[in-house]
mmCIF file of C-alpha atoms in Angstrom:
data_model
loop_
_atom_site.group_PDB
_atom_site.id
_atom_site.type_symbol
_atom_site.label_atom_id
_atom_site.label_comp_id
_atom_site.label_asym_id
_atom_site.label_seq_id
_atom_site.Cartn_x
_atom_site.Cartn_y
_atom_site.Cartn_z
ATOM 1 C CA MET A 1 0.000 0.000 0.000
ATOM 2 C CA ASN A 2 0.958 3.517 -0.606
ATOM 3 C CA ARG A 3 1.858 5.234 2.659
ATOM 4 C CA SER A 4 1.006 8.693 1.327
ATOM 5 C CA LYS A 5 -2.694 7.820 1.111
ATOM 6 C CA GLU A 6 -2.871 6.437 4.613
ATOM 7 C CA THR A 7 -4.012 8.968 7.194
ATOM 8 C CA SER A 8 -3.567 8.898 10.890
ATOM 9 C CA PHE A 9 -6.351 8.786 13.443
ATOM 10 C CA ALA A 10 -5.810 12.427 14.368
ATOM 11 C CA ASP A 11 -6.080 13.487 10.713
ATOM 12 C CA ARG A 12 -9.326 11.605 10.278
ATOM 13 C CA GLN A 13 -10.675 13.048 13.526
ATOM 14 C CA SER A 14 -9.862 16.612 12.561
ATOM 15 C CA ALA A 15 -11.381 16.092 9.098
ATOM 16 C CA ALA A 16 -14.590 14.803 10.691
ATOM 17 C CA ALA A 17 -14.705 17.784 13.065
ATOM 18 C CA THR A 18 -14.170 20.195 10.166
ATOM 19 C CA ALA A 19 -16.916 18.525 8.152
ATOM 20 C CA LYS A 20 -19.250 18.676 11.151
ATOM 21 C CA LYS A 21 -18.525 22.401 11.639
ATOM 22 C CA ALA A 22 -19.194 23.046 7.948
ATOM 23 C CA ALA A 23 -22.513 21.176 8.130
ATOM 24 C CA VAL A 24 -23.555 23.190 11.198
ATOM 25 C CA GLU A 25 -22.632 26.441 9.435
ATOM 26 C CA ARG A 26 -24.633 25.439 6.344
ATOM 27 C CA HIS A 27 -27.594 24.606 8.558
ATOM 28 C CA ARG A 28 -27.352 27.953 10.389
ATOM 29 C CA ALA A 29 -27.125 29.784 7.088
ATOM 30 C CA LEU A 30 -30.253 28.021 5.810
ATOM 31 C CA ALA A 31 -32.100 28.645 9.086
ATOM 32 C CA ASN A 32 -31.341 32.380 8.967
ATOM 33 C CA ASP A 33 -32.206 32.696 5.271
ATOM 34 C CA PRO A 34 -35.072 35.249 4.837
ATOM 35 C CA GLN A 35 -36.327 33.473 1.709
ATOM 36 C CA ARG A 36 -36.738 30.301 3.748
ATOM 37 C CA ALA A 37 -39.315 32.015 5.966
ATOM 38 C CA GLU A 38 -41.181 33.194 2.859
ATOM 39 C CA ARG A 39 -41.144 29.687 1.402
ATOM 40 C CA GLN A 40 -42.350 28.280 4.698
ATOM 41 C CA LEU A 41 -45.216 30.821 4.828
ATOM 42 C CA ALA A 42 -46.115 29.952 1.228
ATOM 43 C CA ARG A 43 -46.153 26.239 2.123
ATOM 44 C CA GLN A 44 -48.381 26.955 5.125
ATOM 45 C CA ALA A 45 -50.770 28.974 2.956
ATOM 46 C CA VAL A 46 -50.944 26.114 0.450
ATOM 47 C CA LYS A 47 -51.589 23.631 3.283
ATOM 48 C CA ILE A 48 -54.364 25.807 4.742
ATOM 49 C CA ALA A 49 -55.984 26.186 1.298
ATOM 50 C CA ARG A 50 -55.731 22.416 0.720
ATOM 51 C CA ASP A 51 -57.285 21.690 4.117
ATOM 52 C CA ALA A 52 -60.101 24.153 3.363
ATOM 53 C CA ARG A 53 -60.825 22.461 0.018
ATOM 54 C CA ILE A 54 -60.809 19.052 1.695
ATOM 55 C CA ALA A 55 -63.218 20.325 4.363
ATOM 56 C CA GLU A 56 -65.516 21.783 1.678
ATOM 57 C CA ARG A 57 -65.552 18.496 -0.231
ATOM 58 C CA LYS A 58 -66.258 16.592 2.963
ATOM 59 C CA ALA A 59 -69.101 18.960 3.882
ATOM 60 C CA ALA A 60 -70.559 18.651 0.378
ATOM 61 C CA ARG A 61 -70.312 14.852 0.545
ATOM 62 C CA LEU A 62 -71.977 14.774 3.963
ATOM 63 C CA ALA A 63 -74.738 17.093 2.745
ATOM 64 C CA SER A 64 -75.257 14.900 -0.314
ATOM 65 C CA GLU A 65 -75.406 11.769 1.839
ATOM 66 C CA ALA A 66 -77.869 13.448 4.210
ATOM 67 C CA ARG A 67 -80.029 14.553 1.277
ATOM 68 C CA ALA A 68 -79.948 11.035 -0.186
ATOM 69 C CA ALA A 69 -80.838 9.540 3.199
ATOM 70 C CA ALA A 70 -83.748 11.970 3.565
ATOM 71 C CA GLU A 71 -84.998 11.145 0.066
ATOM 72 C CA LYS A 72 -84.692 7.438 0.781
ATOM 73 C CA ALA A 73 -86.560 7.831 4.067
ATOM 74 C CA ALA A 74 -89.312 9.836 2.365
ATOM 75 C CA GLU A 75 -89.547 7.264 -0.422
ATOM 76 C CA GLU A 76 -89.694 4.449 2.127
ATOM 77 C CA ALA A 77 -92.403 6.280 4.095
ATOM 78 C CA ALA A 78 -94.432 6.846 0.914
ATOM 79 C CA ARG A 79 -94.023 3.200 -0.080
ATOM 80 C CA LYS A 80 -95.069 2.096 3.399
ATOM 81 C CA ALA A 81 -98.101 4.415 3.353
ATOM 82 C CA ALA A 82 -99.122 3.110 -0.087
ATOM 83 C CA HIS A 83 -98.702 -0.456 1.136
ATOM 84 C CA GLU A 84 -100.833 0.287 4.226
ATOM 85 C CA ALA A 85 -103.499 1.919 2.032
ATOM 86 C CA ALA A 86 -103.493 -1.091 -0.284
ATOM 87 C CA LEU A 87 -103.826 -3.444 2.684
ATOM 88 C CA GLN A 88 -106.735 -1.393 4.066
ATOM 89 C CA ALA A 89 -108.439 -1.341 0.668
ATOM 90 C CA GLU A 90 -107.971 -5.087 0.344
ATOM 91 C CA GLN A 91 -109.383 -5.582 3.840
ATOM 92 C CA ALA A 92 -112.371 -3.386 2.964
ATOM 93 C CA VAL A 93 -112.971 -5.428 -0.211
ATOM 94 C CA ARG A 94 -112.795 -8.653 1.806
ATOM 95 C CA GLU A 95 -115.234 -7.269 4.370
ATOM 96 C CA ALA A 96 -117.614 -6.117 1.613
ATOM 97 C CA GLU A 97 -117.428 -9.555 -0.024
ATOM 98 C CA ALA A 98 -118.081 -11.219 3.326
ATOM 99 C CA ALA A 99 -121.072 -8.928 3.943
ATOM 100 C CA GLU A 100 -122.396 -9.639 0.420
ATOM 101 C CA ARG A 101 -121.909 -13.367 0.951
ATOM 102 C CA ALA A 102 -123.731 -13.138 4.288
ATOM 103 C CA ALA A 103 -126.593 -11.223 2.639
ATOM 104 C CA ARG A 104 -126.824 -13.837 -0.147
ATOM 105 C CA ASP A 105 -126.808 -16.609 2.433
ATOM 106 C CA LEU A 106 -129.599 -14.870 4.364
ATOM 107 C CA ALA A 107 -131.601 -14.361 1.170
ATOM 108 C CA LEU A 108 -131.092 -18.013 0.234
ATOM 109 C CA GLU A 109 -132.182 -19.107 3.697
ATOM 110 C CA ALA A 110 -135.229 -16.848 3.404
ATOM 111 C CA GLU A 111 -136.056 -18.386 0.002
ATOM 112 C CA LYS A 112 -135.633 -21.881 1.387
ATOM 113 C CA GLN A 113 -137.818 -20.990 4.368
ATOM 114 C CA ALA A 114 -140.446 -19.521 2.059
ATOM 115 C CA ALA A 115 -140.348 -22.648 -0.157
ATOM 116 C CA ARG A 116 -140.647 -24.846 2.937
ATOM 117 C CA ASP A 117 -143.538 -22.764 4.219
ATOM 118 C CA LEU A 118 -145.269 -23.045 0.820
ATOM 119 C CA ARG A 119 -144.813 -26.806 0.810
ATOM 120 C CA TYR A 120 -146.115 -27.012 4.344
ATOM 121 C CA ALA A 121 -149.086 -24.793 3.509
ATOM 122 C CA ALA A 122 -149.781 -26.852 0.378
ATOM 123 C CA ARG A 123 -149.712 -30.049 2.430
ATOM 124 C CA LYS A 124 -152.110 -28.554 4.975
ATOM 125 C CA ALA A 125 -154.371 -27.301 2.225
ATOM 126 C CA LYS A 126 -154.384 -30.735 0.646
ATOM 127 C CA LYS A 127 -155.287 -32.317 3.964
ATOM 128 C CA ARG A 128 -158.102 -29.809 4.477
ATOM 129 C CA LYS A 129 -159.442 -30.475 0.990
ATOM 130 C CA GLY A 130 -159.361 -34.159 1.622
ATOM 131 C CA ARG A 131 -161.370 -33.849 4.800
#
């Protein structure tokens, strides 16, 4: 190996210290840079605007979901009311048919009773004639 390229521990240590000092100085220079503060303010303004747009979109989405839920609830209520009305109408039709059937049954019973009474009266009249 070439001895000229080999460095001692002290040389390496001083080089590291010098590099560290240079990095600290660069960092201090960037921290004190007036344009950096402007860039940081611009970034904050962009972030605030982005957050505002996100909040607006979220509010619009929530409003849309609420409107859709309200429409769905109204539609469901209307469907339920129509179903209830249809059930009531069907029940009324069934009751009317039952009442009509009962009236027909009563009329039929009355006719049967009248026919029976006529037969009975005819039998009695026949007996009286035969006497």
